[in-house]
């Protein structure tokens, strides 16, 4: 029998819904599941029926931040989630808004939160549901991250979670892992400018990849690329601190990046930098592809 | 008054109908949500808008990014700072924008239009059609991601150009993904990809879904319902558009300064007018500028009824696929992707317009003490779905008035490809 899913939206831009439609094996996946409600795909119920009817289902997916007095169908978003969460065996918060409050939280700090978390703190509107919830932050979440979680739930397999209830198989990596600019990072060669293939974006352009949990460079976006591979700094969109001010500039302290790569003490980093910079690797100072 | 909730239009809207003598006498359009993007931007450093604004919308985030970049570049230009964008960066920006339009239009046909048609009468397009077309969408978004790193939500355009530095290998991959998409679209949506040459009789005979949609409209006497004001606007300047208003079939130049936004008592969307008049924006406006055969023929007979509006969007898919192909062939990779701009300005104003999938998108930015003092966004759905009065109805209202039932009104409403999240940014 197909797994039954209900996908509802809170305060959102629909980015996660559209990200999901990029999944390359969607036809195969949809043979295994049935959406009783989805914000874009044809589905069995209307929003009104979702609230009024009695039915059983397996997974509730919540996209978007939670705001108590936010209209959704014929009731408030809060009331709708309250009702659906009782029936759901598992709840997935898809995207950073549903997980931490996300970008829209800064419009109304007090009243916009995630399901379980309010920023970094476990003070979300539905914190009593913690046992049922798995968070897949990202702005948006990668479709394969969501499909992985749904497949694991269906197979009744245990998903190991970190402190923010994020699956470790996805978020134990940093976005930095697998970036094709890693060699420049190792030898402390910065990108002199946007629009080049060369250099690391961590030192000048604000890249947060070395301290952001996510597998963007392991499971590529649209199966072909990632922000950092193309030359755009990682915005740290899987973290509760998203979105930081000045994402295109690296904050420095005494000309050293203010945020260290994950788990690296500042002193050790300074020593390492000194050593790395003492190497003059000519290859890394040239264009990667040129005519000479 | 009868109120109906319209779902799956990138959020929801409410249509409040008034009937008179068994016909729709007036419809009020209400958008119930609000997310506060313009407030979020306030007091932020200027470049933060590049990261925040794609989050206005999950389906046209690149259009919002493009509008943001242009608004900031205009801000610099107004302060006397040189902004030089290479031809290469311009082409790349357009490729990703056009890809975003294509994937949007494909989703619109199969997730918005076909389902509402099915609820009105029998149409021979099966449930699995979307899953086949989804493969084309995946490939189009891959073309986009080759340059922008990912879709949705990238901020790869920056003032001065783009952050990517593509190689011949990237171009080759993009061409291959595009070919895959072209193949599926040709097979499923339209067998004749010569956008300028398609005629009404060819459309009527077509075995593809376009032909099925045309025959559905004809058999159910729906070809000419949904006529609006026959007035169109285009603000975005791209390789195939210019700033014009089109009244019936004649074009006139326009200026952003005559655009007025006004709050409404109910709902969160603001009304938008140009010199106090309501206009239609989007693929129909763009096709009225380009004047391909099919649109000329349809417009001659059905004016701006739903058949002209629907096939303008379908035709734009073909046109843009060819445009992306031509742009990929034109990129001169040796040119720079990005030219650094000196940005030491404390205060000023900038504005921009781009063509988003659904129509003209306008961004305005005011800065003070090097921070955003105010940011204004006017979206295409605001143009098409404003609320006028009984005497002077706005575009979609005019198109729905006089219809016999709310189901037909919903079909007309959906031909505008409503974006609720954009409208209530």
XYZ file of C-alpha atoms in Angstrom:
717
model
C 0.000 0.000 0.000
C 1.175 3.506 -0.814
C 2.345 5.776 2.018
C -0.071 8.639 2.531
C 1.372 12.126 2.835
C -0.122 15.502 3.643
C 2.011 18.526 2.668
C 0.896 21.865 4.049
C 2.402 25.343 3.920
C 2.928 28.011 6.551
C 4.695 31.325 5.977
C 6.582 30.406 2.830
C 7.692 31.373 -0.657
C 6.917 27.851 -2.015
C 10.625 27.253 -2.655
C 10.621 23.790 -1.078
C 7.592 22.696 -3.104
C 9.318 23.722 -6.315
C 12.630 22.225 -5.231
C 10.808 18.920 -4.702
C 9.496 19.011 -8.290
C 13.114 18.965 -9.488
C 13.589 15.413 -8.224
C 14.773 13.473 -11.238
C 12.971 10.234 -10.321
C 9.692 11.824 -9.315
C 7.702 9.410 -11.511
C 9.196 6.403 -9.709
C 8.768 8.005 -6.288
C 5.097 8.855 -6.907
C 4.362 5.169 -7.489
C 5.233 4.590 -3.822
C 3.388 7.470 -2.186
C 0.068 9.251 -2.389
C -0.303 12.949 -1.613
C -3.623 13.495 0.114
C -2.706 17.157 -0.124
C 0.134 18.912 -1.902
C 0.308 22.668 -2.609
C 1.090 22.117 -6.318
C 0.527 18.514 -7.367
C -2.987 17.187 -7.987
C -4.165 15.627 -4.728
C -7.192 13.979 -3.161
C -8.438 16.675 -0.752
C -8.945 20.421 -0.762
C -7.661 22.550 2.123
C -11.214 22.712 3.476
C -11.565 18.920 3.367
C -8.187 18.552 4.985
C -9.619 20.196 8.079
C -13.135 18.808 7.949
C -12.620 15.171 6.971
C -11.441 12.299 9.134
C -8.725 10.205 7.534
C -5.551 8.350 8.381
C -2.176 9.133 6.909
C 1.499 8.508 7.555
C 3.570 11.651 7.189
C 2.810 15.325 7.653
C 5.178 17.640 5.776
C 5.230 21.244 6.916
C 6.826 23.846 4.651
C 7.174 27.409 5.885
C 7.362 29.108 9.242
C 4.595 28.974 11.809
C 2.591 32.059 12.694
C -0.425 31.495 14.912
C -2.878 33.796 13.186
C -1.964 32.897 9.618
C -4.885 31.879 7.464
C -4.712 28.531 5.703
C -7.884 27.368 4.010
C -10.831 27.824 6.353
C -8.865 27.827 9.625
C -5.663 29.217 11.059
C -2.401 27.487 10.239
C -1.932 26.673 13.933
C -5.316 24.959 14.188
C -4.683 22.997 10.993
C -1.308 21.705 12.193
C -2.751 20.961 15.636
C -5.401 18.731 14.061
C -3.187 17.009 11.487
C -0.316 16.379 13.900
C -2.525 14.115 16.021
C -2.959 11.658 13.143
C 0.510 11.885 11.626
C 2.933 9.111 12.520
C 5.893 11.313 11.580
C 6.230 15.039 10.887
C 8.845 16.529 8.593
C 9.701 20.213 8.769
C 11.005 20.875 5.275
C 13.128 23.978 4.805
C 14.702 26.464 7.182
C 11.464 28.409 7.783
C 9.629 25.348 9.159
C 12.741 24.322 11.101
C 13.932 27.579 12.682
C 11.652 30.397 11.491
C 13.970 31.303 8.598
C 14.052 34.525 6.606
C 10.499 35.556 7.450
C 11.157 35.396 11.178
C 12.917 38.741 10.994
C 9.642 40.384 9.922
C 7.957 39.398 13.195
C 10.563 37.970 15.602
C 8.127 37.143 18.407
C 5.327 35.563 16.427
C 7.098 33.665 13.646
C 8.891 30.454 14.646
C 9.723 26.966 13.483
C 7.803 23.863 14.543
C 10.149 22.823 17.344
C 12.786 25.558 17.263
C 12.633 29.313 17.519
C 15.996 30.211 16.017
C 18.529 28.209 18.037
C 16.248 27.625 21.000
C 13.808 24.792 21.451
C 10.892 27.202 21.839
C 8.862 26.537 18.699
C 5.048 26.497 18.661
C 4.866 22.702 18.591
C 7.779 21.660 20.801
C 5.625 18.950 22.425
C 5.764 17.100 19.079
C 9.562 16.702 19.240
C 9.451 12.896 19.238
C 7.663 12.868 15.899
C 9.621 15.578 14.100
C 12.534 15.402 11.678
C 13.948 18.709 10.438
C 15.331 19.168 6.910
C 16.506 22.786 6.873
C 17.807 24.486 3.742
C 16.532 27.406 1.720
C 15.240 25.399 0.006
C 15.797 21.775 1.104
C 17.299 19.570 -1.598
C 14.679 17.145 -3.012
C 16.928 14.136 -2.395
C 17.224 15.046 1.282
C 13.459 14.884 1.612
C 13.101 11.711 -0.463
C 15.799 10.065 1.679
C 13.892 10.844 4.880
C 10.570 9.662 3.407
C 12.178 6.430 2.196
C 13.733 5.800 5.619
C 10.376 6.370 7.331
C 8.637 4.028 4.913
C 11.274 1.331 5.490
C 10.916 1.886 9.267
C 14.652 2.490 9.518
C 16.199 4.576 12.274
C 17.358 8.041 11.232
C 20.179 9.385 13.360
C 19.571 13.038 14.193
C 21.774 15.868 15.457
C 20.819 18.377 18.169
C 18.660 20.336 15.738
C 16.800 17.117 14.758
C 18.577 17.109 11.365
C 19.474 13.729 9.805
C 23.181 13.154 10.328
C 23.535 11.419 6.962
C 22.830 14.787 5.361
C 24.016 17.352 7.883
C 27.128 15.731 9.378
C 29.031 17.124 6.386
C 29.801 20.771 5.918
C 28.881 22.493 2.661
C 32.652 22.916 2.254
C 33.054 19.117 1.826
C 33.329 18.376 -1.863
C 33.673 21.977 -2.987
C 35.900 22.075 -6.059
C 37.647 25.154 -4.634
C 38.946 23.200 -1.611
C 42.564 23.292 -2.723
C 42.480 27.085 -2.587
C 41.048 26.867 0.924
C 43.805 24.495 2.057
C 46.571 26.811 0.837
C 44.779 30.006 1.882
C 44.454 31.407 -1.625
C 41.481 33.742 -1.763
C 39.198 34.495 -4.716
C 40.285 37.947 -5.812
C 36.943 38.661 -7.386
C 33.560 37.236 -8.316
C 33.290 35.686 -11.754
C 36.343 33.455 -11.650
C 36.925 29.747 -11.218
C 39.927 30.351 -8.993
C 40.255 31.014 -5.291
C 38.361 30.296 -2.110
C 35.317 32.430 -1.269
C 35.761 32.005 2.513
C 38.336 34.781 2.967
C 36.698 37.750 1.207
C 33.309 36.897 -0.322
C 31.532 35.742 2.836
C 31.299 32.021 2.107
C 29.925 30.156 5.137
C 30.524 26.676 3.730
C 33.291 25.678 6.206
C 30.914 26.109 9.150
C 27.543 25.249 7.599
C 26.024 21.777 7.959
C 24.824 20.381 4.654
C 25.704 18.141 1.749
C 25.307 20.643 -1.127
C 28.666 19.596 -2.585
C 28.064 15.879 -2.089
C 24.519 15.674 -3.422
C 24.677 18.322 -6.121
C 21.859 20.730 -6.868
C 19.790 19.805 -9.915
C 22.370 16.962 -10.141
C 24.856 19.347 -11.765
C 26.169 22.074 -9.499
C 26.320 23.980 -6.228
C 26.481 27.599 -5.204
C 30.136 27.454 -4.211
C 31.204 25.481 -7.282
C 29.747 28.196 -9.475
C 31.408 30.980 -7.491
C 28.681 32.107 -5.141
C 29.350 32.162 -1.408
C 27.383 29.712 0.749
C 24.731 31.697 2.650
C 24.565 29.216 5.546
C 20.918 28.492 4.783
C 20.675 25.254 6.782
C 21.519 26.939 10.071
C 19.333 28.698 12.681
C 21.328 31.899 12.128
C 20.170 32.203 8.498
C 20.061 34.912 7.131
C 23.095 36.786 8.438
C 23.821 40.379 7.532
C 26.229 41.072 4.652
C 26.369 37.541 3.216
C 28.727 38.636 0.420
C 31.445 39.887 2.781
C 33.586 37.913 5.201
C 33.509 39.374 8.682
C 37.039 39.518 10.001
C 38.684 40.025 13.345
C 42.257 41.341 13.080
C 42.045 40.356 9.367
C 41.181 36.725 10.254
C 37.714 35.357 9.413
C 35.520 35.882 12.482
C 33.875 32.461 12.066
C 36.219 29.495 12.073
C 35.785 26.294 10.064
C 33.712 23.891 12.156
C 35.599 22.646 15.209
C 38.834 24.520 14.446
C 40.278 26.610 17.323
C 41.398 30.089 16.301
C 44.948 29.605 17.509
C 45.388 26.364 15.579
C 43.880 28.003 12.504
C 46.344 30.896 12.747
C 49.290 28.528 12.959
C 47.996 26.510 10.026
C 47.438 29.651 7.974
C 50.989 30.807 8.628
C 52.369 27.493 7.448
C 50.071 27.241 4.436
C 50.838 30.751 3.307
C 54.574 30.088 3.474
C 54.118 27.805 0.481
C 54.113 29.708 -2.757
C 52.261 27.326 -5.017
C 52.560 28.973 -8.401
C 49.880 26.790 -9.951
C 47.290 28.186 -7.541
C 48.128 31.788 -8.339
C 47.437 31.374 -12.075
C 44.277 31.021 -14.086
C 43.119 27.427 -13.952
C 42.661 27.258 -17.716
C 44.730 29.536 -19.928
C 46.464 29.492 -23.287
C 50.050 29.212 -22.087
C -22.171 37.064 -2.188
C -20.499 33.738 -2.787
C -16.889 33.254 -1.647
C -14.624 30.582 -3.104
C -11.113 29.659 -2.107
C -8.783 29.157 -5.055
C -5.870 26.854 -4.245
C -2.623 25.770 -5.911
C -1.837 29.168 -7.362
C 1.466 29.562 -5.476
C -0.613 29.996 -2.345
C -4.284 30.884 -2.200
C -6.736 33.604 -3.127
C -10.414 34.186 -2.432
C -12.879 35.148 -5.115
C -15.961 36.965 -3.843
C -18.670 36.698 -6.506
C -21.776 38.821 -6.948
C -24.328 37.338 -9.337
C -27.099 39.218 -11.167
C -29.587 37.463 -13.418
C -27.560 34.230 -13.277
C -24.393 35.927 -14.485
C -21.346 37.148 -12.634
C -21.885 40.848 -12.058
C -18.692 41.546 -10.108
C -15.787 39.641 -8.551
C -13.528 40.850 -5.789
C -10.096 39.242 -5.574
C -8.607 38.858 -2.093
C -5.113 37.594 -1.244
C -4.998 36.621 2.442
C -1.285 36.263 3.230
C 1.621 38.574 3.916
C 5.299 37.853 4.638
C 6.851 41.289 5.025
C 9.768 41.170 2.569
C 9.815 44.967 2.113
C 10.031 45.395 5.903
C 12.690 42.679 6.224
C 14.854 44.614 3.757
C 14.597 47.882 5.664
C 17.814 49.047 7.312
C 19.818 46.167 5.811
C 23.060 46.731 3.840
C 22.256 47.192 0.131
C 23.691 43.893 -1.156
C 21.588 41.914 1.368
C 18.689 42.420 -1.039
C 20.473 40.049 -3.441
C 20.134 37.215 -0.937
C 16.710 38.095 0.485
C 14.749 38.939 -2.666
C 14.904 35.558 -4.432
C 12.915 34.408 -1.369
C 9.962 36.512 -2.489
C 9.013 33.553 -4.644
C 9.889 29.889 -5.031
C 9.087 29.860 -8.730
C 10.376 33.199 -10.039
C 13.239 33.860 -7.652
C 15.654 34.506 -10.521
C 13.381 37.243 -11.865
C 13.424 38.867 -8.411
C 17.208 38.476 -8.271
C 17.560 40.011 -11.735
C 15.303 42.931 -10.768
C 17.333 43.435 -7.572
C 20.657 43.470 -9.413
C 19.336 45.946 -11.959
C 17.858 48.194 -9.247
C 21.216 48.293 -7.407
C 23.090 48.905 -10.670
C 20.670 51.732 -11.460
C 21.315 53.132 -7.972
C 25.047 53.230 -8.756
C 24.441 54.751 -12.198
C 22.252 57.458 -10.698
C 25.174 58.290 -8.387
C 27.444 58.723 -11.416
C 29.259 55.398 -11.045
C 30.107 53.464 -14.220
C 28.363 50.111 -14.555
C 29.712 47.968 -17.370
C 28.184 44.581 -17.910
C 29.816 42.408 -20.557
C 27.749 40.879 -23.325
C 28.615 37.472 -21.881
C 27.148 38.316 -18.462
C 24.053 39.792 -20.120
C 23.501 36.605 -22.123
C 23.982 34.384 -19.070
C 21.528 36.470 -17.030
C 18.955 36.129 -19.806
C 19.523 32.392 -20.255
C 18.701 31.718 -16.609
C 15.734 34.099 -16.656
C 14.299 32.484 -19.784
C 14.817 28.986 -18.377
C 12.859 30.058 -15.314
C 10.027 31.237 -17.582
C 10.017 27.948 -19.516
C 9.782 25.727 -16.451
C 7.083 27.996 -15.025
C 4.968 27.840 -18.179
C 5.245 24.053 -18.381
C 4.086 23.701 -14.763
C 1.260 26.147 -15.471
C -0.122 24.065 -18.376
C -0.076 20.741 -16.539
C -0.667 21.723 -12.897
C -2.904 24.774 -13.272
C -4.760 24.739 -16.599
C -5.337 21.060 -17.435
C -6.791 20.195 -13.960
C -9.332 23.062 -14.074
C -10.278 22.094 -17.641
C -10.825 18.518 -16.467
C -13.210 19.745 -13.808
C -15.297 21.510 -16.485
C -15.487 18.861 -19.224
C -13.663 15.845 -20.627
C -10.190 16.523 -22.016
C -8.005 13.829 -23.431
C -4.817 14.617 -21.457
C -4.019 11.906 -18.953
C -2.921 12.152 -15.352
C 0.634 11.069 -16.133
C 1.317 13.823 -18.652
C 2.869 15.984 -15.974
C 5.322 13.251 -15.035
C 6.581 13.161 -18.622
C 6.803 16.939 -18.862
C 8.490 17.022 -15.446
C 11.545 15.460 -17.141
C 11.701 18.528 -19.396
C 11.394 20.778 -16.336
C 14.254 18.903 -14.641
C 16.445 19.405 -17.722
C 15.602 23.094 -18.069
C 16.440 23.662 -14.408
C 19.738 21.856 -14.989
C 20.588 24.372 -17.726
C 19.779 27.088 -15.214
C 21.855 25.480 -12.473
C 24.922 25.118 -14.718
C 25.232 28.917 -14.541
C 23.563 29.802 -11.254
C 24.690 26.890 -9.068
C 21.169 25.805 -8.244
C 17.491 26.403 -8.861
C 15.509 27.583 -6.973
C 17.069 30.299 -4.824
C 20.423 31.357 -6.058
C 22.010 34.786 -5.838
C 24.508 34.315 -8.621
C 23.857 37.697 -10.301
C 25.738 40.518 -8.597
C 26.083 44.187 -9.550
C 28.687 44.161 -12.313
C 27.824 40.770 -13.798
C 27.528 37.166 -12.681
C 29.644 35.105 -10.267
C 30.086 32.118 -12.588
C 32.866 31.634 -15.112
C 31.555 28.898 -17.406
C 33.695 26.694 -19.626
C 33.065 25.130 -23.023
C 32.263 21.941 -21.149
C 29.513 23.751 -19.223
C 28.072 25.131 -22.457
C 28.129 21.667 -23.999
C 26.295 20.186 -21.001
C 23.754 23.011 -21.052
C 23.113 22.392 -24.759
C 22.540 18.698 -24.098
C 20.086 19.349 -21.266
C 18.289 21.835 -23.467
C 18.082 19.288 -26.287
C 16.479 16.781 -23.928
C 13.921 19.367 -22.880
C 13.276 20.381 -26.510
C 12.666 16.759 -27.439
C 10.053 16.262 -24.703
C 8.332 19.590 -25.353
C 8.188 18.914 -29.084
C 6.685 15.484 -28.516
C 4.202 16.476 -25.835
C 3.374 20.187 -26.135
C 3.846 21.120 -29.778
C 5.265 19.143 -32.673
C 6.099 22.206 -34.760
C 8.826 24.154 -33.002
C 8.849 26.955 -35.592
C 7.257 29.497 -33.305
C 6.686 32.185 -35.961
C 5.006 29.871 -38.439
C 2.357 28.066 -36.402
C -1.181 28.860 -37.541
C -4.604 28.344 -35.974
C -5.439 25.554 -38.431
C -2.179 23.801 -37.577
C -2.921 24.199 -33.865
C -6.414 22.790 -34.329
C -5.078 19.678 -36.064
C -2.167 19.109 -33.705
C -2.070 15.720 -31.955
C -0.113 17.210 -29.077
C -1.553 18.617 -25.847
C -1.759 22.101 -27.398
C -4.150 20.751 -30.025
C -6.158 18.941 -27.339
C -6.466 22.149 -25.325
C -7.572 24.107 -28.414
C -10.176 21.517 -29.331
C -11.408 21.447 -25.726
C -11.973 25.211 -25.818
C -13.659 25.023 -29.221
C -15.956 22.114 -28.395
C -17.052 23.787 -25.167
C -17.528 27.228 -26.784
C -14.844 28.760 -24.584
C -12.497 30.217 -27.193
C -13.530 33.816 -26.668
C -14.506 33.947 -22.987
C -12.294 35.920 -20.629
C -11.878 39.108 -22.642
C -10.296 41.878 -20.600
C -9.393 45.460 -21.564
C -7.178 44.687 -24.593
C -4.467 46.889 -23.041
C -0.994 45.541 -22.364
C 2.177 46.643 -20.619
C 5.788 45.579 -20.843
C 8.420 47.220 -18.628
C 11.304 44.736 -18.700
C 13.943 45.466 -21.313
C 15.507 42.296 -22.663
C 16.798 41.063 -25.993
C 13.225 40.703 -27.231
C 11.224 43.219 -25.218
C 11.109 46.964 -24.757
C 9.253 49.377 -22.473
C 5.845 49.811 -24.120
C 2.140 49.852 -23.616
C 0.075 48.245 -26.346
C -3.487 49.370 -26.849
C -5.265 46.944 -29.146
C -2.299 46.410 -31.492
C -0.484 49.755 -31.364
C 2.616 50.302 -29.166
C 3.480 53.475 -27.224
C 6.492 54.200 -24.977
C 5.978 54.126 -21.174
C 7.797 55.314 -18.037
C 7.896 53.727 -14.579
C 7.126 57.099 -12.961
C 3.476 56.802 -14.055
C 3.018 53.485 -12.215
C 0.973 53.862 -9.025
C 0.591 51.309 -6.244
C -2.293 51.622 -3.770
C -3.269 49.585 -0.689
C -6.650 47.895 -0.563
C -8.979 47.606 2.414
C -9.275 43.822 2.233
C -6.365 41.498 1.590
C -2.673 42.249 1.412
C -2.149 42.789 -2.329
C -1.833 46.362 -3.562
C -3.597 47.650 -6.663
C -1.400 48.808 -9.541
C -2.289 51.197 -12.344
C -0.484 53.013 -15.152
C -1.806 56.565 -15.532
C -4.834 55.374 -13.553
C -5.653 52.582 -16.015
C -5.499 48.814 -15.525
C -3.320 46.824 -17.945
C -2.506 43.190 -18.624
C 1.091 42.091 -18.362
C 2.766 38.751 -19.107
C 3.166 36.389 -22.077
C 0.125 37.797 -23.910
C 1.576 41.326 -23.690
C 4.970 40.047 -24.881
C 3.433 38.098 -27.750
C 1.358 41.136 -28.762
C 4.713 42.879 -29.164
C 6.357 40.050 -31.109
C 3.220 39.350 -33.165
C 3.754 35.745 -34.251
C 1.217 34.357 -36.726
C -0.795 32.381 -34.216
C -1.335 35.279 -31.831
C -2.237 37.675 -34.654
C -4.816 35.176 -35.914
C -6.263 34.406 -32.484
C -6.370 38.058 -31.441
C -8.137 39.048 -34.655
C -11.009 36.683 -33.861
C -11.044 36.215 -30.087
C -9.332 39.452 -28.939
C -7.768 38.988 -25.492
C -9.999 36.044 -24.640
C -8.603 32.981 -22.890
C -7.566 31.186 -26.073
C -5.233 34.049 -27.067
C -3.964 34.301 -23.490
C -3.392 30.539 -23.113
C -1.614 30.075 -26.439
C 0.538 33.172 -25.901
C 2.020 31.365 -22.910
C 2.343 28.064 -24.770
C 3.989 29.803 -27.717
C 6.390 31.626 -25.439
C 7.749 28.234 -24.341
C 8.776 27.482 -27.931
C 10.135 30.968 -28.484
C 12.230 30.928 -25.305
C 13.611 27.436 -25.926
C 14.955 28.718 -29.254
C 16.174 31.917 -27.607
C 18.126 29.979 -24.952
C 19.665 27.830 -27.680
C 20.715 30.936 -29.627
C 22.134 32.609 -26.489
C 24.149 29.466 -25.642
C 25.613 29.594 -29.135
C 26.454 33.302 -28.831
C 28.363 33.368 -25.541
C 31.940 34.545 -25.977
C 33.649 32.775 -23.083
C 36.808 34.887 -23.213
C 34.864 37.937 -22.024
C 34.774 38.736 -18.306
C 31.876 37.533 -16.185
C 32.149 40.316 -13.657
C 33.412 43.889 -13.586
C 33.985 45.291 -10.124
C 32.027 48.473 -9.405
C 33.241 51.119 -6.988
C 30.365 51.369 -4.571
C 31.111 54.230 -2.194
C 27.733 55.930 -2.145
C 25.800 56.770 0.981
C 22.380 57.645 -0.350
C 20.397 57.462 -3.525
C 17.622 55.805 -5.492
C 17.488 53.032 -8.067
C 14.740 51.301 -9.973
C 14.464 48.412 -12.377
C 12.083 46.254 -14.310
C 12.446 42.750 -15.660
C 10.032 40.428 -17.351
C 9.161 37.645 -14.935
C 7.265 34.606 -16.254
C 3.943 36.225 -15.398
C 4.824 39.736 -16.553
C 6.571 42.966 -15.635
C 8.251 43.022 -12.253
C 9.370 46.394 -10.866
C 11.809 46.922 -7.996
C 12.650 50.291 -6.391
C 15.366 50.889 -3.810
C 16.064 53.951 -1.689
C 19.257 54.049 0.388
C 20.397 56.293 3.192
C 23.600 56.005 5.236
C 24.572 53.109 2.965
C 21.581 51.052 4.118
C 18.198 50.311 2.602
C 15.780 53.000 3.716
C 12.874 51.672 1.660
C 12.325 48.900 -0.905
C 9.278 48.539 -3.132
C 8.303 45.541 -5.217
C 5.483 45.548 -7.788
C 4.724 42.081 -9.121
C 2.992 40.909 -12.325
C 0.004 39.409 -10.494
C -0.661 42.819 -8.932
C -1.084 44.176 -12.476
C -3.334 41.395 -13.675
C -5.344 40.849 -10.501
C -5.949 44.308 -9.119
C -9.427 45.257 -7.929
C -11.239 48.003 -9.786
C -14.845 49.114 -9.483
C -18.061 47.978 -11.107
C -17.733 50.899 -13.512
C -14.005 50.438 -14.089
C -13.061 46.801 -13.457
C -9.408 45.756 -13.428
C -7.984 43.203 -15.891
C -8.981 39.796 -14.434
C -12.225 41.196 -13.033
C -13.244 42.419 -16.486
C -12.382 38.983 -17.876
C -14.648 37.190 -15.359
C -17.668 39.516 -15.440
C -20.604 38.173 -17.437
C -19.704 34.487 -17.094
C -22.387 31.989 -16.181
C -20.720 30.192 -13.322
C -17.793 30.312 -10.944
C -16.113 27.273 -12.507
C -15.651 29.146 -15.782
C -14.550 32.206 -13.830
C -11.922 30.075 -12.117
C -10.660 28.878 -15.501
C -10.360 32.489 -16.668
C -8.697 33.480 -13.376
C -6.131 30.702 -13.779
C -5.236 31.740 -17.339
C -3.474 34.739 -15.759
C -1.076 32.288 -14.030
C -1.682 33.808 -10.619
C 1.216 34.011 -8.159
C -0.137 34.576 -4.703
C 3.231 34.495 -2.905
C 4.701 37.202 -5.169
C 1.614 39.348 -4.840
C 1.642 39.248 -1.064
C 5.412 39.589 -0.673
